[in-house]
Amino acid sequence: KELIHIPDALLFNPVQDGDLVEKQFIKTCYPDIENNTITPNFADTVILAVRNVQADHLNNIATELFCPDQDATVYTAIDSVSCDDDGEASRVINQDDLKNFVPPDFQPFELRLKP
């Protein structure tokens, strides 16, 4: 079998500087994120993740890094289900599980945005 060699310039090598590895990775992909500088890099770079929960985690870190002096506005989804007269739906669906359920093409429970 022939192995594929990835050029060193394309590899991410974290350093031990006290920052989370995820923060270092985001700062490498988007070097101007903390300066709130609009660059083509934001539009031309994407971070792919295998699972939705990983993508949400990276998005939350990136949101905190972007405009660090401003607080994010958090929009929360509805966290309850309608019940029929005897309350059967509430016995079948655990309300806490709704917050952690993120199927593909479904909006997250919390949406964090900054201007």
C-alpha positions as a Python dict, from the first residue, in 0.01 Angstrom:
ca = {
    (1, 'K'): (0, 0, 0),
    (2, 'E'): (110, 351, -74),
    (3, 'L'): (75, 604, 207),
    (4, 'I'): (-45, 956, 147),
    (5, 'H'): (194, 1220, 280),
    (6, 'I'): (32, 1537, 413),
    (7, 'P'): (263, 1838, 384),
    (8, 'D'): (384, 1976, 717),
    (9, 'A'): (242, 2318, 625),
    (10, 'L'): (-108, 2167, 638),
    (11, 'L'): (-67, 2002, 978),
    (12, 'F'): (-168, 2165, 1304),
    (13, 'N'): (92, 2141, 1580),
    (14, 'P'): (-33, 2277, 1914),
    (15, 'V'): (211, 2435, 2156),
    (16, 'Q'): (211, 2417, 2535),
    (17, 'D'): (118, 2776, 2619),
    (18, 'G'): (-178, 2730, 2853),
    (19, 'D'): (-444, 2780, 2584),
    (20, 'L'): (-684, 2499, 2506),
    (21, 'V'): (-584, 2302, 2199),
    (22, 'E'): (-920, 2391, 2044),
    (23, 'K'): (-852, 2764, 2092),
    (24, 'Q'): (-510, 2731, 1934),
    (25, 'F'): (-664, 2544, 1643),
    (26, 'I'): (-932, 2811, 1585),
    (27, 'K'): (-673, 3090, 1612),
    (28, 'T'): (-461, 2907, 1353),
    (29, 'C'): (-755, 2876, 1113),
    (30, 'Y'): (-879, 3231, 1179),
    (31, 'P'): (-574, 3435, 1288),
    (32, 'D'): (-766, 3766, 1309),
    (33, 'I'): (-1067, 3636, 1501),
    (34, 'E'): (-984, 3819, 1825),
    (35, 'N'): (-923, 4149, 1646),
    (36, 'N'): (-1268, 4143, 1483),
    (37, 'T'): (-1097, 4204, 1151),
    (38, 'I'): (-1296, 4117, 843),
    (39, 'T'): (-1069, 3918, 619),
    (40, 'P'): (-1127, 3683, 328),
    (41, 'N'): (-997, 3412, 563),
    (42, 'F'): (-1335, 3399, 741),
    (43, 'A'): (-1520, 3332, 419),
    (44, 'D'): (-1260, 3099, 266),
    (45, 'T'): (-1190, 2875, 566),
    (46, 'V'): (-1409, 2610, 719),
    (47, 'I'): (-1355, 2371, 1008),
    (48, 'L'): (-1511, 2031, 955),
    (49, 'A'): (-1603, 1802, 1242),
    (50, 'V'): (-1714, 1442, 1242),
    (51, 'R'): (-2000, 1489, 1486),
    (52, 'N'): (-2246, 1772, 1547),
    (53, 'V'): (-2149, 1793, 1913),
    (54, 'Q'): (-1785, 1857, 1812),
    (55, 'A'): (-1887, 2126, 1565),
    (56, 'D'): (-2106, 2292, 1832),
    (57, 'H'): (-1815, 2285, 2080),
    (58, 'L'): (-1578, 2451, 1830),
    (59, 'N'): (-1843, 2707, 1732),
    (60, 'N'): (-1894, 2802, 2098),
    (61, 'I'): (-1520, 2857, 2146),
    (62, 'A'): (-1496, 3058, 1822),
    (63, 'T'): (-1794, 3271, 1929),
    (64, 'E'): (-1624, 3352, 2259),
    (65, 'L'): (-1299, 3445, 2078),
    (66, 'F'): (-1479, 3673, 1830),
    (67, 'C'): (-1535, 4023, 1973),
    (68, 'P'): (-1416, 3921, 2320),
    (69, 'D'): (-1536, 4249, 2472),
    (70, 'Q'): (-1899, 4180, 2375),
    (71, 'D'): (-2135, 3926, 2528),
    (72, 'A'): (-2311, 3680, 2304),
    (73, 'T'): (-2688, 3690, 2272),
    (74, 'V'): (-2826, 3345, 2344),
    (75, 'Y'): (-3145, 3230, 2175),
    (76, 'T'): (-3294, 2923, 2338),
    (77, 'A'): (-3525, 2674, 2172),
    (78, 'I'): (-3847, 2559, 2332),
    (79, 'D'): (-3759, 2305, 2598),
    (80, 'S'): (-4092, 2136, 2647),
    (81, 'V'): (-4339, 1931, 2451),
    (82, 'S'): (-4711, 1969, 2426),
    (83, 'C'): (-4896, 1702, 2620),
    (84, 'D'): (-5230, 1556, 2551),
    (85, 'D'): (-5489, 1568, 2828),
    (86, 'D'): (-5343, 1276, 3024),
    (87, 'G'): (-4979, 1399, 3002),
    (88, 'E'): (-4859, 1095, 2806),
    (89, 'A'): (-4594, 1285, 2605),
    (90, 'S'): (-4419, 1402, 2922),
    (91, 'R'): (-4389, 1041, 3040),
    (92, 'V'): (-4240, 927, 2708),
    (93, 'I'): (-3995, 1215, 2642),
    (94, 'N'): (-3752, 1328, 2910),
    (95, 'Q'): (-3742, 1709, 2895),
    (96, 'D'): (-3365, 1721, 2967),
    (97, 'D'): (-3296, 1492, 2672),
    (98, 'L'): (-3449, 1748, 2434),
    (99, 'K'): (-3155, 1985, 2501),
    (100, 'N'): (-2897, 1722, 2403),
    (101, 'F'): (-3079, 1584, 2099),
    (102, 'V'): (-2917, 1728, 1785),
    (103, 'P'): (-3008, 1525, 1475),
    (104, 'P'): (-2858, 1621, 1137),
    (105, 'D'): (-3010, 1934, 978),
    (106, 'F'): (-3170, 2031, 1309),
    (107, 'Q'): (-3115, 2358, 1491),
    (108, 'P'): (-2921, 2347, 1821),
    (109, 'F'): (-3096, 2401, 2155),
    (110, 'E'): (-2897, 2721, 2209),
    (111, 'L'): (-2788, 2961, 1938),
    (112, 'R'): (-2512, 3204, 2047),
    (113, 'L'): (-2464, 3510, 1828),
    (114, 'K'): (-2250, 3822, 1843),
    (115, 'P'): (-2293, 4131, 1624),
}
